[in-house]
Short mmCIF file of C-alpha atoms in Angstrom, two decimals:
data_model
loop_
_atom_site.label_atom_id
_atom_site.label_comp_id
_atom_site.label_asym_id
_atom_site.label_seq_id
_atom_site.Cartn_x
_atom_site.Cartn_y
_atom_site.Cartn_z
CA MET A 1 34.01 -41.06 -20.63
CA ALA A 2 31.62 -38.24 -21.32
CA PHE A 3 27.89 -38.56 -21.84
CA TYR A 4 25.52 -36.01 -23.27
CA LEU A 5 22.52 -35.37 -21.04
CA PRO A 6 19.70 -33.37 -22.59
CA VAL A 7 17.51 -31.46 -20.13
CA GLY A 8 14.45 -30.15 -21.94
CA PRO A 9 12.77 -28.84 -24.02
CA GLN A 10 10.13 -30.61 -21.90
CA HIS A 11 11.50 -31.45 -18.48
CA PRO A 12 10.16 -31.46 -14.94
CA ILE A 13 12.85 -29.11 -13.58
CA HIS A 14 11.58 -26.23 -15.67
CA PRO A 15 8.07 -25.90 -17.03
CA GLU A 16 9.09 -23.68 -19.93
CA ALA A 17 10.59 -24.96 -23.17
CA ILE A 18 14.38 -24.64 -23.17
CA LEU A 19 17.03 -27.19 -24.07
CA LEU A 20 20.12 -27.49 -21.87
CA LYS A 21 22.63 -29.88 -23.45
CA PHE A 22 24.98 -31.09 -20.71
CA LYS A 23 28.23 -32.95 -21.21
CA VAL A 24 28.62 -35.01 -18.04
CA GLU A 25 31.36 -37.21 -16.66
CA GLY A 26 29.78 -39.38 -14.00
CA GLU A 27 27.95 -36.96 -11.73
CA GLN A 28 29.95 -33.94 -12.84
CA VAL A 29 28.91 -31.42 -15.48
CA VAL A 30 31.79 -30.65 -17.83
CA ASP A 31 30.18 -28.47 -20.47
CA VAL A 32 26.79 -27.02 -21.31
CA ASP A 33 25.08 -25.58 -24.34
CA ILE A 34 21.75 -23.71 -24.24
CA ASP A 35 19.14 -23.57 -26.99
CA ALA A 36 16.37 -21.11 -26.14
CA SER A 37 14.57 -20.93 -29.46
CA TYR A 38 11.53 -23.13 -28.83
CA VAL A 39 8.94 -20.51 -27.94
CA HIS A 40 9.58 -17.65 -30.31
CA ARG A 41 6.30 -15.75 -30.48
CA GLY A 42 7.07 -12.90 -32.87
CA ILE A 43 5.93 -10.18 -30.48
CA GLU A 44 8.44 -7.60 -31.77
CA LYS A 45 7.10 -8.16 -35.27
CA ALA A 46 3.49 -8.04 -34.13
CA LEU A 47 4.14 -4.67 -32.46
CA GLU A 48 4.84 -3.16 -35.87
CA TYR A 49 1.19 -3.78 -36.77
CA LYS A 50 -0.30 -2.21 -33.62
CA THR A 51 -0.74 1.46 -32.85
CA TYR A 52 1.30 2.82 -29.93
CA THR A 53 -1.65 2.58 -27.56
CA GLN A 54 -2.58 -0.95 -28.62
CA GLY A 55 1.04 -2.09 -28.40
CA LEU A 56 1.02 -1.44 -24.66
CA TYR A 57 -1.39 -4.35 -24.13
CA LEU A 58 0.70 -6.68 -26.25
CA ILE A 59 3.95 -5.67 -24.51
CA GLU A 60 2.38 -6.52 -21.14
CA ARG A 61 1.86 -10.06 -22.37
CA ILE A 62 5.55 -10.71 -23.04
CA CYS A 63 5.79 -11.92 -19.46
CA GLY A 64 3.08 -12.39 -16.88
CA ILE A 65 5.29 -12.00 -13.81
CA CYS A 66 7.13 -8.86 -14.91
CA ASN A 67 4.35 -7.27 -16.96
CA VAL A 68 4.58 -4.10 -14.83
CA ALA A 69 8.26 -3.69 -15.71
CA HIS A 70 7.51 -4.15 -19.42
CA SER A 71 4.62 -1.69 -19.44
CA THR A 72 6.60 0.88 -17.38
CA CYS A 73 9.51 0.63 -19.80
CA TYR A 74 7.17 0.93 -22.80
CA VAL A 75 5.33 4.01 -21.55
CA ILE A 76 8.60 5.77 -20.58
CA ASN A 77 9.98 4.94 -24.01
CA ILE A 78 6.96 6.23 -25.94
CA GLU A 79 6.58 9.30 -23.73
CA GLU A 80 10.20 10.26 -24.42
CA LEU A 81 9.65 9.60 -28.11
CA ILE A 82 6.63 11.90 -28.39
CA GLY A 83 8.03 14.45 -25.93
CA LYS A 84 5.43 14.25 -23.18
CA GLU A 85 5.90 13.57 -19.50
CA ALA A 86 3.55 12.00 -16.99
CA PRO A 87 2.66 14.18 -13.95
CA PRO A 88 4.60 13.65 -10.68
CA ARG A 89 1.75 11.84 -8.96
CA ALA A 90 1.65 9.31 -11.79
CA GLN A 91 5.38 8.72 -11.37
CA TYR A 92 4.86 7.87 -7.70
CA LEU A 93 1.91 5.60 -8.48
CA ARG A 94 4.00 3.80 -11.10
CA LEU A 95 6.75 3.33 -8.55
CA ILE A 96 4.34 1.88 -5.97
CA LEU A 97 2.98 -0.63 -8.48
CA GLU A 98 6.45 -1.49 -9.78
CA GLU A 99 7.70 -2.25 -6.28
CA LEU A 100 4.57 -4.26 -5.42
CA ALA A 101 5.24 -6.31 -8.55
CA ARG A 102 8.87 -6.73 -7.49
CA ILE A 103 7.75 -8.08 -4.10
CA HIS A 104 5.38 -10.58 -5.68
CA SER A 105 7.97 -11.65 -8.25
CA HIS A 106 10.72 -12.14 -5.67
CA LEU A 107 8.40 -14.01 -3.30
CA LEU A 108 7.33 -16.23 -6.20
CA TRP A 109 10.97 -16.95 -6.99
CA LEU A 110 11.84 -17.65 -3.34
CA GLY A 111 8.99 -20.17 -3.25
CA LEU A 112 10.18 -21.77 -6.47
CA ALA A 113 13.76 -21.90 -5.22
CA ALA A 114 12.55 -23.71 -2.10
CA HIS A 115 10.63 -26.07 -4.39
CA LEU A 116 13.71 -26.68 -6.57
CA ILE A 117 15.82 -27.72 -3.58
CA GLY A 118 12.99 -29.92 -2.34
CA PHE A 119 11.87 -27.76 0.61
CA GLU A 120 8.13 -28.02 -0.07
CA SER A 121 6.80 -26.62 3.21
CA LEU A 122 8.73 -23.36 2.75
CA PHE A 123 7.39 -23.17 -0.81
CA MET A 124 3.79 -23.47 0.42
CA LEU A 125 4.26 -20.88 3.18
CA ILE A 126 5.89 -18.29 0.90
CA PHE A 127 3.18 -18.72 -1.72
CA ARG A 128 0.52 -18.21 0.94
CA ASP A 129 2.03 -14.87 1.96
CA ARG A 130 2.50 -13.81 -1.64
CA GLU A 131 -1.30 -13.79 -1.94
CA LEU A 132 -1.39 -10.68 0.29
CA VAL A 133 0.56 -8.75 -2.34
CA MET A 134 -1.50 -10.19 -5.19
CA ASP A 135 -4.66 -8.94 -3.48
CA LEU A 136 -3.12 -5.46 -3.18
CA ILE A 137 -2.27 -5.42 -6.88
CA GLU A 138 -5.81 -6.54 -7.67
CA ALA A 139 -7.35 -3.82 -5.50
CA MET A 140 -5.06 -1.16 -6.94
CA THR A 141 -5.27 -1.99 -10.65
CA GLY A 142 -8.33 -4.19 -11.14
CA ASN A 143 -6.50 -7.37 -12.06
CA ARG A 144 -4.31 -9.85 -10.28
CA VAL A 145 -1.62 -10.42 -12.87
CA VAL A 146 -1.90 -8.45 -16.10
CA THR A 147 -2.42 -5.04 -14.56
CA ALA A 148 -3.01 -2.66 -17.52
CA TYR A 149 -2.31 0.18 -15.05
CA ASN A 150 0.33 2.25 -16.87
CA VAL A 151 -0.90 4.21 -19.86
CA ILE A 152 0.95 6.65 -22.09
CA GLY A 153 0.69 9.92 -20.17
CA GLY A 154 0.14 8.60 -16.64
CA VAL A 155 -1.71 5.82 -14.90
CA ARG A 156 -5.23 4.48 -15.10
CA ARG A 157 -6.52 5.02 -11.58
CA ASP A 158 -5.79 7.13 -8.57
CA LEU A 159 -5.01 5.78 -5.13
CA ASP A 160 -7.43 6.80 -2.35
CA ASP A 161 -6.76 6.89 1.38
CA ALA A 162 -8.68 3.71 2.11
CA LEU A 163 -6.52 1.74 -0.30
CA ALA A 164 -3.33 3.41 0.96
CA HIS A 165 -4.29 2.30 4.48
CA LYS A 166 -4.92 -1.23 3.21
CA ILE A 167 -1.52 -1.31 1.47
CA ARG A 168 0.23 -0.12 4.66
CA GLU A 169 -1.46 -2.77 6.79
CA ALA A 170 -0.81 -5.64 4.39
CA LEU A 171 2.82 -4.61 3.83
CA GLU A 172 3.50 -4.61 7.58
CA ARG A 173 2.36 -8.22 7.61
CA VAL A 174 4.47 -9.06 4.53
CA ARG A 175 7.49 -7.41 6.17
CA GLU A 176 7.08 -9.42 9.34
CA ARG A 177 6.78 -12.66 7.34
CA THR A 178 9.72 -11.79 5.06
CA ARG A 179 11.96 -11.10 8.06
CA TYR A 180 11.00 -14.53 9.37
CA TYR A 181 11.79 -16.20 6.01
CA ARG A 182 15.08 -14.30 5.91
CA LYS A 183 16.02 -15.85 9.24
CA VAL A 184 14.96 -19.30 8.01
CA LEU A 185 16.91 -18.97 4.74
CA MET A 186 20.00 -17.70 6.57
CA GLU A 187 20.06 -20.39 9.22
CA ASP A 188 18.32 -23.47 7.91
CA PRO A 189 20.89 -26.25 7.33
CA THR A 190 18.89 -27.72 4.42
CA VAL A 191 18.88 -24.43 2.53
CA ARG A 192 22.54 -23.76 3.27
CA ALA A 193 23.65 -27.25 2.23
CA ARG A 194 21.97 -26.90 -1.15
CA THR A 195 22.92 -23.28 -1.93
CA VAL A 196 26.20 -22.23 -0.28
CA ASP A 197 29.12 -22.44 -2.79
CA VAL A 198 26.78 -23.75 -5.48
CA GLY A 199 26.62 -22.04 -8.87
CA TYR A 200 29.72 -19.92 -8.39
CA LEU A 201 30.04 -16.77 -10.51
CA SER A 202 32.96 -14.55 -9.54
CA THR A 203 32.81 -10.77 -9.65
CA SER A 204 35.07 -10.55 -12.70
CA GLU A 205 33.04 -13.22 -14.53
CA ALA A 206 29.81 -11.39 -13.75
CA ARG A 207 31.29 -8.20 -15.18
CA GLU A 208 32.75 -9.88 -18.26
CA LEU A 209 29.59 -11.82 -19.07
CA LEU A 210 27.40 -8.77 -18.43
CA ALA A 211 25.17 -10.36 -15.82
CA VAL A 212 22.31 -8.13 -14.69
CA GLY A 213 19.93 -7.85 -11.77
CA PRO A 214 20.11 -10.03 -8.64
CA VAL A 215 22.63 -12.36 -10.34
CA ALA A 216 25.12 -9.51 -10.74
CA ARG A 217 24.36 -8.05 -7.30
CA ALA A 218 24.97 -11.41 -5.64
CA SER A 219 28.42 -11.43 -7.29
CA ASN A 220 29.33 -8.09 -5.70
CA VAL A 221 28.59 -5.97 -8.79
CA LYS A 222 26.79 -2.87 -7.55
CA TYR A 223 24.60 -2.32 -10.58
CA ASP A 224 20.95 -1.32 -10.35
CA VAL A 225 19.21 0.81 -12.99
CA ARG A 226 17.04 2.38 -10.28
CA ALA A 227 20.15 3.88 -8.68
CA ASP A 228 22.45 4.33 -11.70
CA ASP A 229 19.94 5.75 -14.17
CA PRO A 230 16.86 6.74 -12.16
CA TYR A 231 13.54 6.66 -13.95
CA ILE A 232 9.98 7.42 -12.69
CA ALA A 233 10.32 8.61 -9.08
CA HIS A 234 13.41 6.59 -8.16
CA ASP A 235 15.58 9.70 -7.82
CA GLU A 236 13.28 10.96 -5.03
CA VAL A 237 12.58 7.74 -3.12
CA PRO A 238 15.67 6.59 -1.21
CA PHE A 239 16.70 2.95 -1.15
CA ASN A 240 19.82 0.82 -0.74
CA VAL A 241 21.25 -1.29 -3.52
CA VAL A 242 21.51 -4.76 -1.99
CA VAL A 243 24.87 -6.37 -2.73
CA TYR A 244 26.26 -9.70 -1.53
CA ASP A 245 29.79 -10.92 -2.16
CA THR A 246 29.24 -14.67 -1.74
CA CYS A 247 28.94 -15.15 -5.54
CA ASP A 248 26.75 -18.26 -5.13
CA VAL A 249 23.08 -19.30 -5.16
CA TRP A 250 22.74 -18.44 -1.48
CA GLY A 251 23.76 -14.85 -2.26
CA ARG A 252 21.09 -14.67 -4.99
CA VAL A 253 18.49 -15.88 -2.49
CA MET A 254 19.55 -13.28 0.08
CA VAL A 255 19.66 -10.44 -2.48
CA ARG A 256 16.05 -11.15 -3.35
CA VAL A 257 14.89 -11.41 0.26
CA ASP A 258 16.58 -8.10 1.11
CA GLU A 259 15.16 -6.45 -1.99
CA VAL A 260 11.67 -7.40 -0.83
CA LEU A 261 12.35 -5.57 2.45
CA GLU A 262 13.79 -2.57 0.56
CA ALA A 263 10.77 -2.49 -1.75
CA ILE A 264 8.39 -2.42 1.24
CA ASP A 265 10.26 0.60 2.65
CA MET A 266 10.14 2.31 -0.74
CA ILE A 267 6.38 1.82 -1.06
CA LEU A 268 5.73 3.14 2.46
CA TYR A 269 7.97 6.17 1.79
CA ALA A 270 6.22 6.84 -1.54
CA LEU A 271 2.78 6.62 0.10
CA ASP A 272 3.83 9.21 2.70
CA HIS A 273 5.45 11.61 0.24
CA MET A 274 3.08 11.32 -2.69
CA PRO A 275 2.53 14.66 -4.46
CA SER A 276 -1.04 15.72 -5.14
CA GLY A 277 -2.39 16.69 -8.52
CA ASP A 278 -3.32 14.95 -11.73
CA PHE A 279 -2.46 11.33 -12.28
CA ARG A 280 -2.89 11.39 -16.05
CA ILE A 281 -2.42 13.84 -18.89
CA LYS A 282 -4.60 13.62 -21.94
CA VAL A 283 -3.00 11.74 -24.81
CA PRO A 284 -5.26 10.87 -27.76
CA PRO A 285 -5.84 7.12 -28.20
CA ILE A 286 -4.46 7.17 -31.75
CA PHE A 287 -1.55 9.53 -32.43
CA ARG A 288 1.40 9.90 -34.77
CA ALA A 289 4.89 9.93 -33.27
CA PRO A 290 7.58 12.18 -34.77
CA PRO A 291 10.30 10.31 -36.68
CA GLY A 292 13.19 9.30 -34.44
CA GLU A 293 14.36 6.63 -32.07
CA ASN A 294 14.56 6.16 -28.34
CA VAL A 295 15.85 3.74 -25.73
CA ALA A 296 14.47 3.23 -22.25
CA ARG A 297 15.56 0.89 -19.51
CA VAL A 298 14.11 -0.13 -16.18
CA GLU A 299 15.11 -2.50 -13.42
CA ALA A 300 12.72 -5.42 -13.81
CA PRO A 301 12.58 -7.96 -10.94
CA ARG A 302 14.97 -10.16 -12.95
CA GLY A 303 17.39 -7.38 -13.92
CA GLU A 304 17.90 -4.65 -16.44
CA LEU A 305 15.20 -4.52 -19.12
CA LEU A 306 15.83 -2.50 -22.26
CA HIS A 307 13.35 -1.33 -24.89
CA TYR A 308 14.25 0.35 -28.16
CA VAL A 309 11.79 2.01 -30.53
CA ARG A 310 12.21 3.59 -33.94
CA SER A 311 9.47 5.65 -35.45
CA ASP A 312 9.02 6.64 -39.10
CA GLY A 313 6.33 9.22 -38.37
CA SER A 314 3.30 6.94 -38.60
CA ASP A 315 0.98 5.81 -35.80
CA LYS A 316 2.77 2.46 -35.52
CA PRO A 317 6.41 1.77 -34.55
CA TYR A 318 8.77 1.04 -37.45
CA ARG A 319 10.79 -1.31 -35.25
CA TYR A 320 10.49 -2.28 -31.60
CA LYS A 321 13.20 -4.21 -29.82
CA VAL A 322 13.06 -5.79 -26.36
CA ARG A 323 16.14 -7.04 -24.51
CA THR A 324 14.96 -9.05 -21.51
CA PRO A 325 17.10 -9.73 -18.41
CA THR A 326 17.07 -13.51 -18.85
CA LEU A 327 18.75 -13.15 -22.25
CA ALA A 328 21.48 -11.03 -20.64
CA ASN A 329 21.97 -13.64 -17.92
CA LEU A 330 22.16 -16.75 -20.13
CA MET A 331 25.92 -16.45 -20.74
CA ALA A 332 26.55 -16.12 -17.00
CA THR A 333 24.34 -19.19 -16.42
CA MET A 334 26.43 -21.27 -18.79
CA GLN A 335 29.51 -20.26 -16.82
CA MET A 336 27.82 -21.19 -13.51
CA LEU A 337 26.79 -24.61 -14.84
CA LYS A 338 30.35 -25.71 -15.80
CA SER A 339 32.80 -27.39 -13.45
CA ARG A 340 35.91 -25.25 -13.18
CA GLY A 341 38.98 -26.39 -11.24
CA ASP A 342 37.94 -27.43 -7.75
CA ARG A 343 34.44 -25.93 -8.16
CA VAL A 344 32.55 -29.03 -9.26
CA VAL A 345 28.98 -28.81 -10.52
CA TYR A 346 26.90 -31.93 -9.88
CA VAL A 347 23.89 -33.03 -11.89
CA ALA A 348 21.73 -32.72 -8.77
CA ASP A 349 22.54 -29.00 -8.57
CA ILE A 350 21.38 -28.22 -12.12
CA PRO A 351 17.78 -27.24 -11.17
CA ILE A 352 18.72 -24.71 -8.50
CA ILE A 353 21.67 -23.24 -10.45
CA PHE A 354 19.59 -22.76 -13.57
CA GLY A 355 16.66 -21.58 -11.45
CA SER A 356 18.83 -19.06 -9.60
CA ILE A 357 18.73 -16.59 -12.50
CA ASP A 358 14.91 -16.66 -12.31
CA PRO A 359 14.70 -17.80 -15.94
CA CYS A 360 11.80 -16.64 -18.07
CA ILE A 361 12.19 -18.36 -21.40
CA CYS A 362 9.19 -17.05 -23.27
CA CYS A 363 10.61 -13.51 -22.95
CA THR A 364 13.97 -14.72 -24.16
CA ALA A 365 13.44 -16.81 -27.27
CA ARG A 366 14.96 -15.20 -30.35
CA VAL A 367 14.69 -16.10 -34.00
CA LEU A 368 17.78 -16.74 -36.12
CA ILE A 369 17.75 -16.59 -39.88
CA VAL A 370 19.80 -19.46 -41.33
CA ASP A 371 20.61 -20.49 -44.86
CA GLU A 372 20.00 -23.98 -46.28
CA ARG A 373 23.24 -25.27 -44.72
CA GLY A 374 22.28 -24.04 -41.28
CA ARG A 375 24.69 -21.08 -41.23
CA VAL A 376 23.42 -18.04 -39.39
CA ILE A 377 22.79 -15.01 -41.61
CA GLU A 378 23.33 -11.71 -39.84
CA THR A 379 20.45 -9.30 -40.28
CA THR A 380 20.28 -5.62 -39.52
CA THR A 381 17.42 -3.76 -37.89
CA ASP A 382 16.39 -2.28 -41.22
CA GLU A 383 16.32 -5.66 -42.93
CA LEU A 384 14.17 -7.09 -40.14
CA ALA A 385 11.76 -4.18 -40.37
CA ARG A 386 11.56 -4.47 -44.17
CA MET A 387 10.45 -8.10 -43.85
CA LYS A 388 6.91 -6.90 -43.33
CA ARG A 389 6.85 -6.31 -47.08
CA TRP A 390 7.56 -9.93 -47.93
CA MET B 1 14.97 -26.34 11.59
CA SER B 2 13.72 -22.88 12.46
CA LEU B 3 10.68 -23.52 10.29
CA ILE B 4 9.38 -26.34 12.49
CA PRO B 5 7.24 -24.21 14.86
CA ASP B 6 5.50 -22.61 11.88
CA VAL B 7 4.92 -25.94 10.16
CA LEU B 8 3.49 -27.46 13.35
CA GLY B 9 1.34 -24.37 13.87
CA ASN B 10 -0.13 -24.89 10.42
CA LEU B 11 -1.76 -28.10 11.63
CA PHE B 12 -4.11 -26.03 13.78
CA ARG B 13 -4.44 -22.98 11.56
CA ARG B 14 -7.39 -22.20 9.31
CA ARG B 15 -7.06 -23.36 5.71
CA ALA B 16 -5.60 -20.68 3.40
CA THR B 17 -7.05 -22.16 0.21
CA VAL B 18 -10.49 -20.95 -0.82
CA MET B 19 -12.54 -23.98 -1.93
CA TYR B 20 -13.58 -22.18 -5.06
CA PRO B 21 -16.83 -23.42 -6.60
CA GLU B 22 -18.54 -23.81 -3.22
CA GLU B 23 -16.91 -20.82 -1.53
CA ARG B 24 -16.48 -17.56 -3.46
CA ARG B 25 -14.26 -14.64 -2.64
CA GLU B 26 -15.86 -11.23 -3.08
CA PRO B 27 -13.90 -9.47 -5.87
CA PRO B 28 -12.59 -5.98 -5.04
CA GLU B 29 -14.59 -2.89 -6.02
CA SER B 30 -12.08 -2.03 -8.73
CA LEU B 31 -12.08 -5.37 -10.57
CA ARG B 32 -12.11 -5.19 -14.34
CA GLY B 33 -14.72 -7.76 -15.38
CA LYS B 34 -17.11 -8.38 -18.23
CA LEU B 35 -18.35 -5.29 -20.09
CA SER B 36 -21.95 -4.16 -20.16
CA PHE B 37 -23.37 -2.04 -22.94
CA ASP B 38 -26.19 0.50 -23.03
CA ARG B 39 -27.64 0.68 -26.55
CA SER B 40 -29.78 3.77 -25.84
CA LYS B 41 -26.68 5.90 -25.11
CA CYS B 42 -24.49 4.70 -27.99
CA ILE B 43 -24.06 7.21 -30.84
CA GLY B 44 -22.28 4.79 -33.19
CA CYS B 45 -18.96 6.68 -33.36
CA ARG B 46 -16.94 3.42 -33.66
CA LEU B 47 -14.09 4.72 -31.48
CA CYS B 48 -14.18 1.56 -29.34
CA TRP B 49 -13.74 -0.55 -32.46
CA ARG B 50 -10.74 1.54 -33.57
CA VAL B 51 -8.85 1.34 -30.27
CA CYS B 52 -9.54 -2.31 -29.31
CA PRO B 53 -6.13 -4.08 -29.27
CA ALA B 54 -7.66 -7.57 -29.39
CA SER B 55 -10.18 -6.97 -32.21
CA ALA B 56 -12.90 -8.10 -29.83
CA ILE B 57 -15.40 -5.49 -31.04
CA GLU B 58 -17.44 -5.95 -34.18
CA ILE B 59 -19.49 -3.12 -35.70
CA VAL B 60 -22.93 -4.07 -36.98
CA LYS B 61 -25.78 -1.99 -38.32
CA ASP B 62 -29.23 -2.11 -36.76
CA ASP B 63 -32.33 0.09 -37.19
CA LYS B 64 -30.72 2.94 -35.18
CA GLY B 65 -27.41 2.89 -37.05
CA PHE B 66 -23.96 1.52 -36.26
CA ARG B 67 -23.38 -0.21 -32.97
CA PRO B 68 -20.67 -2.40 -31.41
CA VAL B 69 -20.99 -6.06 -30.50
CA PHE B 70 -18.51 -7.28 -27.87
CA HIS B 71 -17.03 -10.75 -28.24
CA ILE B 72 -16.02 -11.36 -24.65
CA TYR B 73 -14.10 -14.56 -25.47
CA ARG B 74 -11.56 -12.37 -27.28
CA CYS B 75 -11.61 -9.52 -24.75
CA ILE B 76 -8.41 -8.93 -22.78
CA TYR B 77 -10.13 -6.64 -20.22
CA CYS B 78 -7.86 -3.68 -20.93
CA TYR B 79 -10.87 -1.31 -20.76
CA LEU B 80 -9.55 0.99 -23.49
CA CYS B 81 -13.10 1.12 -24.91
CA VAL B 82 -14.50 2.12 -21.50
CA ASP B 83 -11.97 4.97 -21.33
CA VAL B 84 -12.49 6.14 -24.88
CA CYS B 85 -16.32 6.05 -25.07
CA PRO B 86 -17.49 9.69 -25.33
CA VAL B 87 -21.01 9.00 -23.97
CA LYS B 88 -20.11 6.34 -21.33
CA ALA B 89 -22.27 3.72 -23.01
CA ILE B 90 -19.82 0.96 -22.07
CA LYS B 91 -19.87 0.16 -18.36
CA PRO B 92 -17.66 -2.14 -16.34
CA THR B 93 -19.09 -4.94 -14.23
CA ARG B 94 -17.51 -7.23 -11.65
CA GLU B 95 -18.43 -10.49 -13.38
CA TYR B 96 -15.28 -12.55 -13.63
CA GLU B 97 -16.57 -16.03 -14.43
CA ASN B 98 -16.64 -15.51 -18.16
CA VAL B 99 -16.71 -19.07 -19.44
CA ALA B 100 -19.23 -20.75 -21.70
CA LEU B 101 -19.55 -23.84 -23.82
CA ARG B 102 -20.44 -21.87 -26.94
CA LYS B 103 -18.92 -18.61 -28.18
CA GLU B 104 -22.37 -17.16 -28.81
CA ASP B 105 -23.12 -17.24 -25.09
CA LEU B 106 -20.27 -14.79 -24.44
CA VAL B 107 -21.37 -11.99 -26.74
CA VAL B 108 -22.50 -8.71 -25.18
CA ARG B 109 -25.03 -6.89 -27.31
#
């Protein structure tokens, strides 16, 4: 006999509001349905009322952890729209900050993953070492979390030699610690028992369900926007796309650990090969964009992030659309959470399987327009944009 | 298992947590904190008010003309006004403890 087990919208396994409706038979999960519409904040709509420069500070607040990815994507998008390009030094500085943010995001997730499988001492240790990176971000940009470092036409501040030396020193320490955690995560029987062969997502499923980021790379899909469609300075800074073929939660853990090590190498390379020159070109604070549309994508710590803008020639966007990586990964998560054949999913594995995509719900929530009977009405981009005249 | 030496070592290591109200960490040189404002330099151009994304700046009129008033409780510390000010009348500070019981206490004039 099947029971329905609701997890959320308020539940200890995940602090953000999302409803996972599980159909369970005993301890086994048979089916799952996800409702991610509890925290819709209307940011895309609000962007239509902000000038391009002001919108940058709203877009950063979509997500605290990956605010650098959002602001990088936004400035690339608007720069392509208005036909300007940031100087080479700014591209390198953006890359350094983006990779620092990737390190802090992955270390945060590794700590949370340890917490979700009940390994509290590893959680505390990883969070302690993450502070080193947070301090670097604070010294570089002026704020710990919401950096406000990227601006349209370049970056806010230059990087001097003293800070570059500080970054090198701290990253050596982070590298040493990450190598140690890698060894722990590879060998520790507790970690292996809770993650190996849990949350299986085969390569073909990952391709069919369009998984992105570390989830796809742990299922042996070699897909990384930094390598496939290089933006900022990624075509000049060499790195390896980390791919694991285990297709389980353990693979997702290892992809993230290895990406931290890759990111450290990328930052050190970028510091050594940074071009000199301006770090910002002059763009007026209030400007009109030519009519047109543009799409930009970056590799956020959680996966591919896509921004779309359409301009009607005014100083505010006509429509702005954000596709966050968690939204792309939700279908793959539903597949991971179902028992299929001899791959049984137990209720006790729900937290770590759902956590393994690094879910960020407040970026993901979408609004649906329904009629009085609850049927979904399809709306086009133009209809959504016209709603400002209601 | 391989974590045990580190966990045992932690028993004798210095505490990583900063006991905040008693013990304060020096913020870095570059910290974006509360704004300070120099009335004698301001020319009343209202650019700061136009660019502020959080509507934290109010324009009032005094005996010298237009001037901004900064409502720090709405400020998001993006420093667009610092960048845009043509006469550098808005200066950054490193004050980060911007809390008060009344909104009026957090207004920079």
